[in-house]
Amino acid sequence: QVQLVESGGGLVQAGGSLRLSCAASGRTFSSYALGWFRQAPGKEREFVAAIRGNTGATMYADSVKGRFAVSTDNAKNTVYLQMSILKPDDSAVYYCAADMYGLGGRLRSSYEYWGQGTQVTVSS
């Protein structure tokens, strides 16, 4: 069983930055794939970014490429999402997710475990 706890959300002005954190339980954290998704009111939950723990390979949604960066600190069992040049369209609840088989990717169905989410609001 893996537990994920997100933090770092809040209110920020357009053009600003935030860093989300997701602390994960589990002894084999470094082998997981970890993803970030977001869901705005009335919209489907969508992929934002992912990182494979065993290789460090990352992938991003086109809408955040060049503005967001995903990284891990294996010593702290934590995955981060550094968000820069934020836009009002980035406002959503952000969720981290873990795939214990290490593949991850863009599909929600690839992830077995989910956090409770953290709200990000970007004002114009």
JSON list of C-alpha atoms in Angstrom, two decimals:
[
{"chain": "A", "resi": 1, "resn": "GLN", "atom": "CA", "xyz": [0.00, 0.00, 0.00]},
{"chain": "A", "resi": 2, "resn": "VAL", "atom": "CA", "xyz": [1.26, 3.46, -0.94]},
{"chain": "A", "resi": 3, "resn": "GLN", "atom": "CA", "xyz": [0.07, 6.67, 0.65]},
{"chain": "A", "resi": 4, "resn": "LEU", "atom": "CA", "xyz": [0.55, 10.01, -1.09]},
{"chain": "A", "resi": 5, "resn": "VAL", "atom": "CA", "xyz": [0.17, 13.39, 0.56]},
{"chain": "A", "resi": 6, "resn": "GLU", "atom": "CA", "xyz": [0.35, 16.57, -1.53]},
{"chain": "A", "resi": 7, "resn": "SER", "atom": "CA", "xyz": [1.17, 20.03, -0.25]},
{"chain": "A", "resi": 8, "resn": "GLY", "atom": "CA", "xyz": [2.19, 23.43, -1.55]},
{"chain": "A", "resi": 9, "resn": "GLY", "atom": "CA", "xyz": [-0.94, 24.60, -3.30]},
{"chain": "A", "resi": 10, "resn": "GLY", "atom": "CA", "xyz": [-2.34, 28.08, -2.87]},
{"chain": "A", "resi": 11, "resn": "LEU", "atom": "CA", "xyz": [-3.25, 31.35, -4.51]},
{"chain": "A", "resi": 12, "resn": "VAL", "atom": "CA", "xyz": [-0.76, 33.03, -6.82]},
{"chain": "A", "resi": 13, "resn": "GLN", "atom": "CA", "xyz": [-0.89, 35.80, -9.39]},
{"chain": "A", "resi": 14, "resn": "ALA", "atom": "CA", "xyz": [-0.46, 35.10, -13.06]},
{"chain": "A", "resi": 15, "resn": "GLY", "atom": "CA", "xyz": [3.21, 34.91, -13.96]},
{"chain": "A", "resi": 16, "resn": "GLY", "atom": "CA", "xyz": [4.14, 33.64, -10.52]},
{"chain": "A", "resi": 17, "resn": "SER", "atom": "CA", "xyz": [5.51, 30.32, -9.32]},
{"chain": "A", "resi": 18, "resn": "LEU", "atom": "CA", "xyz": [4.58, 27.53, -6.93]},
{"chain": "A", "resi": 19, "resn": "ARG", "atom": "CA", "xyz": [6.19, 24.28, -5.95]},
{"chain": "A", "resi": 20, "resn": "LEU", "atom": "CA", "xyz": [4.00, 21.33, -5.14]},
{"chain": "A", "resi": 21, "resn": "SER", "atom": "CA", "xyz": [5.29, 18.45, -3.06]},
{"chain": "A", "resi": 22, "resn": "CYS", "atom": "CA", "xyz": [4.02, 14.92, -2.73]},
{"chain": "A", "resi": 23, "resn": "ALA", "atom": "CA", "xyz": [5.35, 12.73, 0.06]},
{"chain": "A", "resi": 24, "resn": "ALA", "atom": "CA", "xyz": [5.05, 9.02, -0.56]},
{"chain": "A", "resi": 25, "resn": "SER", "atom": "CA", "xyz": [5.27, 6.01, 1.69]},
{"chain": "A", "resi": 26, "resn": "GLY", "atom": "CA", "xyz": [6.90, 2.80, 0.56]},
{"chain": "A", "resi": 27, "resn": "ARG", "atom": "CA", "xyz": [10.34, 1.30, 0.65]},
{"chain": "A", "resi": 28, "resn": "THR", "atom": "CA", "xyz": [10.78, 1.09, -3.11]},
{"chain": "A", "resi": 29, "resn": "PHE", "atom": "CA", "xyz": [9.93, 4.70, -3.87]},
{"chain": "A", "resi": 30, "resn": "SER", "atom": "CA", "xyz": [12.86, 5.03, -6.25]},
{"chain": "A", "resi": 31, "resn": "SER", "atom": "CA", "xyz": [11.39, 2.35, -8.51]},
{"chain": "A", "resi": 32, "resn": "TYR", "atom": "CA", "xyz": [7.96, 3.97, -8.83]},
{"chain": "A", "resi": 33, "resn": "ALA", "atom": "CA", "xyz": [6.71, 6.10, -11.66]},
{"chain": "A", "resi": 34, "resn": "LEU", "atom": "CA", "xyz": [5.13, 9.25, -10.30]},
{"chain": "A", "resi": 35, "resn": "GLY", "atom": "CA", "xyz": [2.70, 11.48, -12.07]},
{"chain": "A", "resi": 36, "resn": "TRP", "atom": "CA", "xyz": [0.96, 14.79, -11.60]},
{"chain": "A", "resi": 37, "resn": "PHE", "atom": "CA", "xyz": [-2.57, 15.34, -12.86]},
{"chain": "A", "resi": 38, "resn": "ARG", "atom": "CA", "xyz": [-4.99, 18.21, -12.46]},
{"chain": "A", "resi": 39, "resn": "GLN", "atom": "CA", "xyz": [-8.71, 18.71, -12.54]},
{"chain": "A", "resi": 40, "resn": "ALA", "atom": "CA", "xyz": [-10.51, 21.98, -13.02]},
{"chain": "A", "resi": 41, "resn": "PRO", "atom": "CA", "xyz": [-14.22, 22.37, -12.19]},
{"chain": "A", "resi": 42, "resn": "GLY", "atom": "CA", "xyz": [-16.39, 20.72, -14.82]},
{"chain": "A", "resi": 43, "resn": "LYS", "atom": "CA", "xyz": [-13.43, 19.19, -16.63]},
{"chain": "A", "resi": 44, "resn": "GLU", "atom": "CA", "xyz": [-11.82, 15.79, -16.85]},
{"chain": "A", "resi": 45, "resn": "ARG", "atom": "CA", "xyz": [-8.72, 15.04, -14.81]},
{"chain": "A", "resi": 46, "resn": "GLU", "atom": "CA", "xyz": [-5.80, 15.59, -17.15]},
{"chain": "A", "resi": 47, "resn": "PHE", "atom": "CA", "xyz": [-2.18, 14.61, -17.26]},
{"chain": "A", "resi": 48, "resn": "VAL", "atom": "CA", "xyz": [0.40, 17.24, -16.36]},
{"chain": "A", "resi": 49, "resn": "ALA", "atom": "CA", "xyz": [3.78, 15.56, -15.87]},
{"chain": "A", "resi": 50, "resn": "ALA", "atom": "CA", "xyz": [5.41, 12.29, -14.93]},
{"chain": "A", "resi": 51, "resn": "ILE", "atom": "CA", "xyz": [8.77, 10.90, -13.94]},
{"chain": "A", "resi": 52, "resn": "ARG", "atom": "CA", "xyz": [10.06, 7.35, -13.93]},
{"chain": "A", "resi": 53, "resn": "GLY", "atom": "CA", "xyz": [11.94, 6.71, -10.72]},
{"chain": "A", "resi": 54, "resn": "ASN", "atom": "CA", "xyz": [14.32, 4.09, -12.12]},
{"chain": "A", "resi": 55, "resn": "THR", "atom": "CA", "xyz": [15.53, 6.19, -15.06]},
{"chain": "A", "resi": 56, "resn": "GLY", "atom": "CA", "xyz": [14.60, 9.76, -14.22]},
{"chain": "A", "resi": 57, "resn": "ALA", "atom": "CA", "xyz": [12.88, 10.10, -17.58]},
{"chain": "A", "resi": 58, "resn": "THR", "atom": "CA", "xyz": [10.26, 12.82, -17.61]},
{"chain": "A", "resi": 59, "resn": "MET", "atom": "CA", "xyz": [7.29, 13.71, -19.77]},
{"chain": "A", "resi": 60, "resn": "TYR", "atom": "CA", "xyz": [5.01, 16.71, -19.86]},
{"chain": "A", "resi": 61, "resn": "ALA", "atom": "CA", "xyz": [1.71, 17.81, -21.27]},
{"chain": "A", "resi": 62, "resn": "ASP", "atom": "CA", "xyz": [2.18, 20.26, -24.12]},
{"chain": "A", "resi": 63, "resn": "SER", "atom": "CA", "xyz": [0.32, 22.92, -22.15]},
{"chain": "A", "resi": 64, "resn": "VAL", "atom": "CA", "xyz": [2.96, 23.00, -19.40]},
{"chain": "A", "resi": 65, "resn": "LYS", "atom": "CA", "xyz": [6.13, 22.11, -21.27]},
{"chain": "A", "resi": 66, "resn": "GLY", "atom": "CA", "xyz": [8.83, 24.66, -20.61]},
{"chain": "A", "resi": 67, "resn": "ARG", "atom": "CA", "xyz": [7.00, 26.07, -17.57]},
{"chain": "A", "resi": 68, "resn": "PHE", "atom": "CA", "xyz": [6.70, 23.10, -15.21]},
{"chain": "A", "resi": 69, "resn": "ALA", "atom": "CA", "xyz": [9.39, 20.71, -14.00]},
{"chain": "A", "resi": 70, "resn": "VAL", "atom": "CA", "xyz": [8.94, 17.40, -12.18]},
{"chain": "A", "resi": 71, "resn": "SER", "atom": "CA", "xyz": [11.65, 15.96, -9.96]},
{"chain": "A", "resi": 72, "resn": "THR", "atom": "CA", "xyz": [12.16, 13.54, -7.10]},
{"chain": "A", "resi": 73, "resn": "ASP", "atom": "CA", "xyz": [14.16, 13.40, -3.91]},
{"chain": "A", "resi": 74, "resn": "ASN", "atom": "CA", "xyz": [14.50, 9.69, -3.19]},
{"chain": "A", "resi": 75, "resn": "ALA", "atom": "CA", "xyz": [16.03, 10.31, 0.24]},
{"chain": "A", "resi": 76, "resn": "LYS", "atom": "CA", "xyz": [12.83, 12.09, 1.23]},
{"chain": "A", "resi": 77, "resn": "ASN", "atom": "CA", "xyz": [10.45, 9.88, -0.78]},
{"chain": "A", "resi": 78, "resn": "THR", "atom": "CA", "xyz": [9.08, 13.06, -2.30]},
{"chain": "A", "resi": 79, "resn": "VAL", "atom": "CA", "xyz": [8.15, 14.14, -5.80]},
{"chain": "A", "resi": 80, "resn": "TYR", "atom": "CA", "xyz": [7.96, 17.82, -6.70]},
{"chain": "A", "resi": 81, "resn": "LEU", "atom": "CA", "xyz": [6.24, 19.84, -9.35]},
{"chain": "A", "resi": 82, "resn": "GLN", "atom": "CA", "xyz": [7.87, 23.22, -9.86]},
{"chain": "A", "resi": 83, "resn": "MET", "atom": "CA", "xyz": [5.40, 25.46, -11.66]},
{"chain": "A", "resi": 84, "resn": "SER", "atom": "CA", "xyz": [6.50, 28.74, -13.23]},
{"chain": "A", "resi": 85, "resn": "ILE", "atom": "CA", "xyz": [4.93, 31.40, -15.43]},
{"chain": "A", "resi": 86, "resn": "LEU", "atom": "CA", "xyz": [1.56, 30.33, -14.09]},
{"chain": "A", "resi": 87, "resn": "LYS", "atom": "CA", "xyz": [-1.59, 31.19, -16.00]},
{"chain": "A", "resi": 88, "resn": "PRO", "atom": "CA", "xyz": [-5.22, 31.36, -14.88]},
{"chain": "A", "resi": 89, "resn": "ASP", "atom": "CA", "xyz": [-5.85, 28.23, -16.96]},
{"chain": "A", "resi": 90, "resn": "ASP", "atom": "CA", "xyz": [-3.49, 26.35, -14.64]},
{"chain": "A", "resi": 91, "resn": "SER", "atom": "CA", "xyz": [-6.01, 26.74, -11.81]},
{"chain": "A", "resi": 92, "resn": "ALA", "atom": "CA", "xyz": [-7.14, 23.28, -10.70]},
{"chain": "A", "resi": 93, "resn": "VAL", "atom": "CA", "xyz": [-6.84, 20.68, -8.01]},
{"chain": "A", "resi": 94, "resn": "TYR", "atom": "CA", "xyz": [-3.50, 18.98, -8.53]},
{"chain": "A", "resi": 95, "resn": "TYR", "atom": "CA", "xyz": [-3.09, 15.31, -7.74]},
{"chain": "A", "resi": 96, "resn": "CYS", "atom": "CA", "xyz": [-0.01, 13.17, -7.53]},
{"chain": "A", "resi": 97, "resn": "ALA", "atom": "CA", "xyz": [-0.18, 9.52, -8.44]},
{"chain": "A", "resi": 98, "resn": "ALA", "atom": "CA", "xyz": [2.10, 6.51, -8.16]},
{"chain": "A", "resi": 99, "resn": "ASP", "atom": "CA", "xyz": [2.59, 3.49, -10.35]},
{"chain": "A", "resi": 100, "resn": "MET", "atom": "CA", "xyz": [4.45, 0.88, -8.35]},
{"chain": "A", "resi": 101, "resn": "TYR", "atom": "CA", "xyz": [5.36, -1.01, -11.54]},
{"chain": "A", "resi": 102, "resn": "GLY", "atom": "CA", "xyz": [7.46, 1.92, -12.69]},
{"chain": "A", "resi": 103, "resn": "LEU", "atom": "CA", "xyz": [5.87, 2.66, -16.05]},
{"chain": "A", "resi": 104, "resn": "GLY", "atom": "CA", "xyz": [3.57, 5.61, -15.38]},
{"chain": "A", "resi": 105, "resn": "GLY", "atom": "CA", "xyz": [2.77, 7.67, -18.43]},
{"chain": "A", "resi": 106, "resn": "ARG", "atom": "CA", "xyz": [-0.10, 9.92, -19.46]},
{"chain": "A", "resi": 107, "resn": "LEU", "atom": "CA", "xyz": [-3.03, 7.65, -18.68]},
{"chain": "A", "resi": 108, "resn": "ARG", "atom": "CA", "xyz": [-4.81, 7.81, -15.34]},
{"chain": "A", "resi": 109, "resn": "SER", "atom": "CA", "xyz": [-5.42, 4.08, -15.50]},
{"chain": "A", "resi": 110, "resn": "SER", "atom": "CA", "xyz": [-1.65, 3.45, -15.30]},
{"chain": "A", "resi": 111, "resn": "TYR", "atom": "CA", "xyz": [-1.51, 4.63, -11.69]},
{"chain": "A", "resi": 112, "resn": "GLU", "atom": "CA", "xyz": [-2.63, 2.57, -8.74]},
{"chain": "A", "resi": 113, "resn": "TYR", "atom": "CA", "xyz": [-2.38, 5.16, -5.98]},
{"chain": "A", "resi": 114, "resn": "TRP", "atom": "CA", "xyz": [-3.57, 8.74, -5.71]},
{"chain": "A", "resi": 115, "resn": "GLY", "atom": "CA", "xyz": [-3.21, 11.58, -3.28]},
{"chain": "A", "resi": 116, "resn": "GLN", "atom": "CA", "xyz": [-6.06, 13.70, -2.00]},
{"chain": "A", "resi": 117, "resn": "GLY", "atom": "CA", "xyz": [-5.17, 16.73, -4.12]},
{"chain": "A", "resi": 118, "resn": "THR", "atom": "CA", "xyz": [-4.08, 20.28, -3.47]},
{"chain": "A", "resi": 119, "resn": "GLN", "atom": "CA", "xyz": [-5.77, 23.40, -4.83]},
{"chain": "A", "resi": 120, "resn": "VAL", "atom": "CA", "xyz": [-3.89, 25.80, -7.08]},
{"chain": "A", "resi": 121, "resn": "THR", "atom": "CA", "xyz": [-5.56, 29.07, -7.97]},
{"chain": "A", "resi": 122, "resn": "VAL", "atom": "CA", "xyz": [-3.97, 31.54, -10.37]},
{"chain": "A", "resi": 123, "resn": "SER", "atom": "CA", "xyz": [-5.47, 35.01, -10.43]},
{"chain": "A", "resi": 124, "resn": "SER", "atom": "CA", "xyz": [-5.32, 37.24, -13.48]}
]
